[in-house]
Coordinates of C-alpha atoms and ligand atoms in Angstrom, one line a residue:
M195 CA 48.4 38.8 0.5
L196 CA 48.3 41.4 -2.2
A197 CA 50.0 44.3 -0.2
V198 CA 52.6 42.0 1.0
A199 CA 53.3 40.9 -2.8
L200 CA 53.6 44.9 -3.4
A201 CA 55.7 44.9 -0.7
A202 CA 58.1 42.3 -0.9
C203 CA 57.9 43.8 -4.8
G204 CA 59.1 47.9 -3.8
G205 CA 60.2 47.7 -1.0
D206 CA 64.1 47.3 -1.3
A207 CA 66.1 48.7 1.7
G208 CA 68.0 51.4 0.3
S209 CA 65.9 52.2 -3.2
A210 CA 66.5 55.7 -3.6
A211 CA 63.5 56.2 -5.2
P212 CA 60.6 58.8 -4.0
Q213 CA 58.2 56.8 -2.1
L214 CA 54.6 56.5 -3.3
A215 CA 51.4 57.8 -1.3
A216 CA 51.8 54.2 1.0
P217 CA 55.3 53.2 3.2
P218 CA 56.5 51.1 2.7
P219 CA 55.9 48.3 6.1
A220 CA 57.6 47.1 9.1
R221 CA 60.1 44.3 7.8
Q222 CA 58.3 41.7 6.0
F223 CA 59.3 38.1 5.4
R224 CA 62.4 37.8 2.7
L225 CA 64.2 35.4 0.9
A226 CA 68.1 34.2 1.6
A227 CA 71.5 32.8 1.0
F228 CA 69.3 32.2 -3.0
Q229 CA 71.6 30.6 -4.8
P230 CA 72.4 31.2 -7.7
G231 CA 72.7 34.8 -7.6
D232 CA 72.0 36.9 -10.4
T233 CA 73.3 34.7 -13.0
A234 CA 72.6 31.0 -14.8
E235 CA 73.0 29.0 -17.2
A236 CA 70.9 27.3 -19.9
G237 CA 70.2 24.6 -20.7
R238 CA 71.9 22.7 -17.9
P239 CA 71.0 21.5 -14.4
T240 CA 70.9 24.5 -12.8
D241 CA 70.5 24.2 -8.6
V242 CA 68.6 26.7 -7.1
S243 CA 68.5 27.0 -2.8
F244 CA 67.1 29.6 -0.5
R245 CA 65.6 30.3 2.4
I246 CA 62.6 32.5 3.7
D247 CA 63.7 34.6 7.0
Q248 CA 61.1 36.0 9.0
P249 CA 60.1 39.6 10.2
D250 CA 62.6 38.2 13.2
G251 CA 65.1 37.5 11.0
K252 CA 64.4 33.8 11.8
P253 CA 64.0 31.5 8.7
L254 CA 60.7 30.2 8.3
T255 CA 60.4 25.9 8.2
K256 CA 57.0 25.4 9.4
Y257 CA 55.0 25.6 6.4
A258 CA 51.7 24.4 5.5
T259 CA 50.9 20.7 5.0
G260 CA 47.9 18.6 4.2
A261 CA 45.5 17.4 1.1
G262 CA 45.4 19.7 -1.7
P263 CA 47.5 22.3 -3.4
H264 CA 48.3 25.1 -0.7
T265 CA 51.2 23.5 0.6
G266 CA 55.0 23.9 1.6
V267 CA 57.0 26.2 -0.9
H268 CA 55.9 26.7 -5.0
V269 CA 58.6 28.2 -7.1
L270 CA 58.0 29.8 -10.7
F271 CA 60.0 31.0 -13.2
V272 CA 58.9 32.8 -15.7
R273 CA 60.5 34.6 -18.2
D274 CA 60.2 38.1 -18.3
D275 CA 58.2 37.8 -21.9
L276 CA 56.1 35.3 -20.8
S277 CA 57.1 32.9 -23.6
T278 CA 58.1 30.3 -21.0
I279 CA 57.4 29.0 -17.1
I280 CA 58.9 26.4 -14.8
H281 CA 56.1 25.9 -11.7
H282 CA 57.8 22.8 -9.3
H283 CA 56.7 22.6 -5.6
P284 CA 60.6 22.3 -3.7
P285 CA 60.3 20.5 -0.9
V286 CA 61.6 21.8 1.8
Q287 CA 64.2 20.7 4.6
P288 CA 64.4 21.4 8.2
D289 CA 66.5 24.3 9.0
G290 CA 64.1 26.0 6.0
T291 CA 66.5 25.4 3.5
V292 CA 64.2 24.7 -0.3
G293 CA 66.6 23.0 -3.1
D294 CA 65.5 22.3 -5.9
K295 CA 67.4 21.7 -9.7
V296 CA 66.0 24.0 -12.8
T297 CA 66.8 23.8 -16.3
F298 CA 66.8 27.1 -18.1
K299 CA 65.9 25.7 -21.5
E300 CA 66.5 29.1 -23.2
P301 CA 68.3 32.8 -22.6
G302 CA 66.5 35.0 -21.1
R303 CA 65.4 37.3 -17.8
Y304 CA 63.7 35.3 -15.2
R305 CA 61.0 36.3 -12.6
V306 CA 61.3 34.1 -9.5
V307 CA 58.0 33.9 -7.8
V308 CA 58.2 32.3 -4.5
D309 CA 54.7 30.8 -3.7
A310 CA 55.0 30.2 0.1
Y311 CA 52.3 28.5 2.5
P312 CA 53.7 29.3 5.7
G313 CA 52.3 26.7 8.7
A314 CA 52.3 28.9 11.4
P315 CA 48.6 29.9 11.6
A316 CA 49.1 33.4 9.8
A317 CA 46.7 36.1 9.5
Q318 CA 48.4 35.5 5.6
K319 CA 47.9 32.6 3.6
N320 CA 50.0 32.9 1.6
F321 CA 52.6 35.2 0.9
Q322 CA 55.1 36.0 -2.7
L323 CA 58.6 37.4 -3.2
F324 CA 60.8 37.5 -6.1
R325 CA 64.0 37.7 -7.5
W326 CA 65.3 38.5 -11.2
I327 CA 67.9 35.8 -13.2
T328 CA 69.5 36.3 -15.8
V329 CA 69.9 33.1 -17.4
S330 CA 73.3 34.0 -20.1
G331 CA 73.5 33.7 -23.8
K332 CA 71.2 35.6 -26.8
A333 CA 66.9 36.4 -26.3
H334 CA 64.5 36.6 -28.5
A335 CA 61.7 38.6 -27.6
K336 CA 58.7 36.6 -28.3
P337 CA 55.3 39.1 -28.8
I338 CA 52.4 38.3 -27.2
P339 CA 49.9 35.9 -29.3
A340 CA 46.6 37.6 -29.4
Y341 CA 44.1 35.8 -28.0
E342 CA 43.8 31.9 -29.6
P343 CA 41.5 30.1 -28.1
T344 CA 43.3 26.5 -28.9
Q345 CA 46.4 25.5 -27.6
V346 CA 47.8 22.4 -28.9
V347 CA 51.1 20.8 -26.4
D348 CA 52.5 17.3 -27.3
G349 CA 49.4 16.7 -28.7
Y350 CA 47.6 17.1 -26.6
K351 CA 44.5 20.0 -27.2
L352 CA 43.5 21.6 -25.1
A353 CA 40.5 24.1 -25.6
I354 CA 38.3 27.2 -24.2
E355 CA 34.8 27.0 -24.9
G356 CA 33.3 30.7 -26.4
K357 CA 35.1 34.0 -25.5
P358 CA 35.6 34.8 -22.2
A359 CA 34.7 38.1 -20.9
L360 CA 36.8 38.7 -17.8
K361 CA 37.0 41.8 -15.2
A362 CA 39.3 42.7 -12.5
L363 CA 38.1 41.5 -9.1
E364 CA 35.3 39.7 -10.7
A365 CA 35.8 35.4 -10.2
A366 CA 35.1 34.1 -13.4
F367 CA 35.4 30.7 -15.2
L368 CA 36.7 29.6 -17.9
S369 CA 35.6 25.9 -19.5
I370 CA 38.1 24.1 -21.1
T371 CA 38.7 20.9 -23.0
V372 CA 41.1 19.0 -23.1
T373 CA 41.4 15.7 -25.6
D374 CA 44.6 13.6 -26.1
P375 CA 46.3 12.9 -29.6
K376 CA 43.6 10.8 -30.7
G377 CA 40.3 13.1 -29.2
R378 CA 39.7 11.0 -26.7
P379 CA 39.1 13.1 -22.9
A380 CA 42.4 13.4 -21.2
A381 CA 42.8 11.7 -17.7
F382 CA 44.3 13.8 -15.2
T383 CA 46.2 12.6 -12.8
P384 CA 47.1 14.4 -9.4
W385 CA 50.1 16.9 -9.8
Y386 CA 51.3 19.3 -6.9
G387 CA 48.1 18.6 -5.5
A388 CA 45.5 19.2 -7.8
L389 CA 44.2 18.0 -11.5
A390 CA 45.4 21.4 -13.0
H391 CA 46.9 24.7 -12.1
A392 CA 46.3 28.0 -13.4
I393 CA 49.3 30.1 -13.6
F394 CA 48.3 33.7 -14.0
F395 CA 50.6 36.2 -15.4
R396 CA 50.2 40.2 -16.4
T397 CA 52.5 41.5 -19.8
G398 CA 54.6 43.6 -18.7
T399 CA 54.0 44.3 -15.0
L400 CA 54.5 40.4 -14.1
D401 CA 51.1 40.5 -12.1
Y402 CA 50.6 37.0 -11.0
F403 CA 47.9 35.0 -10.0
H404 CA 47.4 31.0 -9.6
T405 CA 44.2 28.7 -9.3
H406 CA 43.6 25.3 -9.2
V407 CA 41.6 22.7 -10.9
C408 CA 40.4 20.1 -8.2
A409 CA 38.1 17.4 -8.0
P410 CA 34.8 18.2 -7.1
G411 CA 34.9 18.6 -3.1
A412 CA 38.1 18.7 -2.6
S413 CA 39.7 20.7 0.3
G414 CA 42.0 23.4 0.3
C415 CA 42.1 24.5 -2.8
T416 CA 39.9 27.6 -3.0
S417 CA 42.9 30.8 -4.3
T418 CA 41.3 34.0 -3.1
L419 CA 42.0 38.1 -3.4
G420 CA 41.1 40.3 -1.7
G421 CA 37.5 39.6 0.0
A422 CA 37.0 37.2 -3.5
Q423 CA 37.7 33.7 -3.9
V424 CA 37.7 30.8 -6.4
T425 CA 37.6 27.1 -7.0
G426 CA 38.1 25.6 -9.8
T427 CA 36.5 21.4 -10.4
S428 CA 36.8 19.0 -13.1
Q429 CA 33.1 17.3 -12.9
T430 CA 34.6 14.7 -15.9
P431 CA 37.5 13.1 -17.4
G432 CA 38.6 16.2 -19.3
K433 CA 37.4 18.8 -19.1
L434 CA 38.1 21.6 -16.5
E435 CA 36.2 25.0 -15.3
V436 CA 38.8 26.9 -14.2
G437 CA 38.6 29.9 -11.7
V438 CA 40.0 33.4 -12.9
L439 CA 40.4 36.4 -10.3
L440 CA 42.7 38.5 -11.4
P441 CA 44.0 42.1 -9.3
V442 CA 44.3 44.6 -12.5
P443 CA 43.0 44.4 -15.9
G444 CA 45.0 44.2 -19.2
T445 CA 46.8 41.5 -21.2
W446 CA 47.4 38.5 -18.8
R447 CA 48.9 35.0 -19.6
L448 CA 47.5 32.3 -18.6
F449 CA 49.4 28.6 -18.2
I450 CA 47.0 25.7 -18.1
Q451 CA 50.0 22.9 -16.5
C452 CA 47.5 19.2 -15.8
K453 CA 49.3 15.7 -15.7
V454 CA 48.7 13.3 -18.4
R455 CA 50.3 9.9 -19.0
G456 CA 52.7 10.9 -16.1
K457 CA 54.0 14.2 -18.9
V458 CA 52.7 17.6 -17.5
L459 CA 52.2 19.4 -19.9
T460 CA 52.3 23.1 -19.8
A461 CA 49.3 25.2 -21.7
P462 CA 50.0 28.7 -22.5
F463 CA 47.0 31.3 -23.6
T464 CA 46.2 35.3 -24.1
L465 CA 43.9 36.5 -22.0
N466 CA 42.3 40.5 -22.3
V467 CA 41.0 41.5 -18.4
S468 CA 38.8 44.9 -18.8
Ligands
LIG1497 CU1 49.5 25.0 -8.7

């Protein structure tokens, strides 16, 4: 998975940059017919559409289906200062076209991450493709805040227990308590196949990883990285055991997303990974 991500990120044809040790692999999956192109406007719905072309040039039309979050195609837009994300699982048309509508609230440069779960029994479970969109207007980059265990979003409080000691390539868990504006445990509703989504981006390089929290015993909830894997669970209302598995040290932003009372909460945390 990681090799594909790096190849997709750095393997643009026509680049004259000197190659590093590993030569780029042969033709890979690639984004095609991407709309809206390289720019968009803030504050109004933008049509986003694309397809994924397979190494043989034919559009990818078969995506994984079934229970759990690891199906179809996930599209993320993250501003380059990691201040905000948009995360959708838009539908795939029979011809492979993925169509979505997103509203960028703020100007700036956004990295588009297309995280695809192909349906054919492929060697790779999922892979990512990337591009950039610049949303017009004056962007004010926000500095990455220091680690702060508690975030309040729409009156809901999300609190990481203890002080996490995270290491690259080592699976770990964060225990997070979510309480509603009256202090009661939040009741999570499944959203995009999971009780919570944990989306990780590294500052600077924008490396990406994604884990999920599901009910105990749920299938299709495990995220893998190399030989390691991690599965988040939620045994009781208001409690999330969030799996963390990150490829490299650094300062990472974690966006926890969960749905409560019909509303999707997005809570950003800063994590230091040694
Ligand atoms: Cu997810």
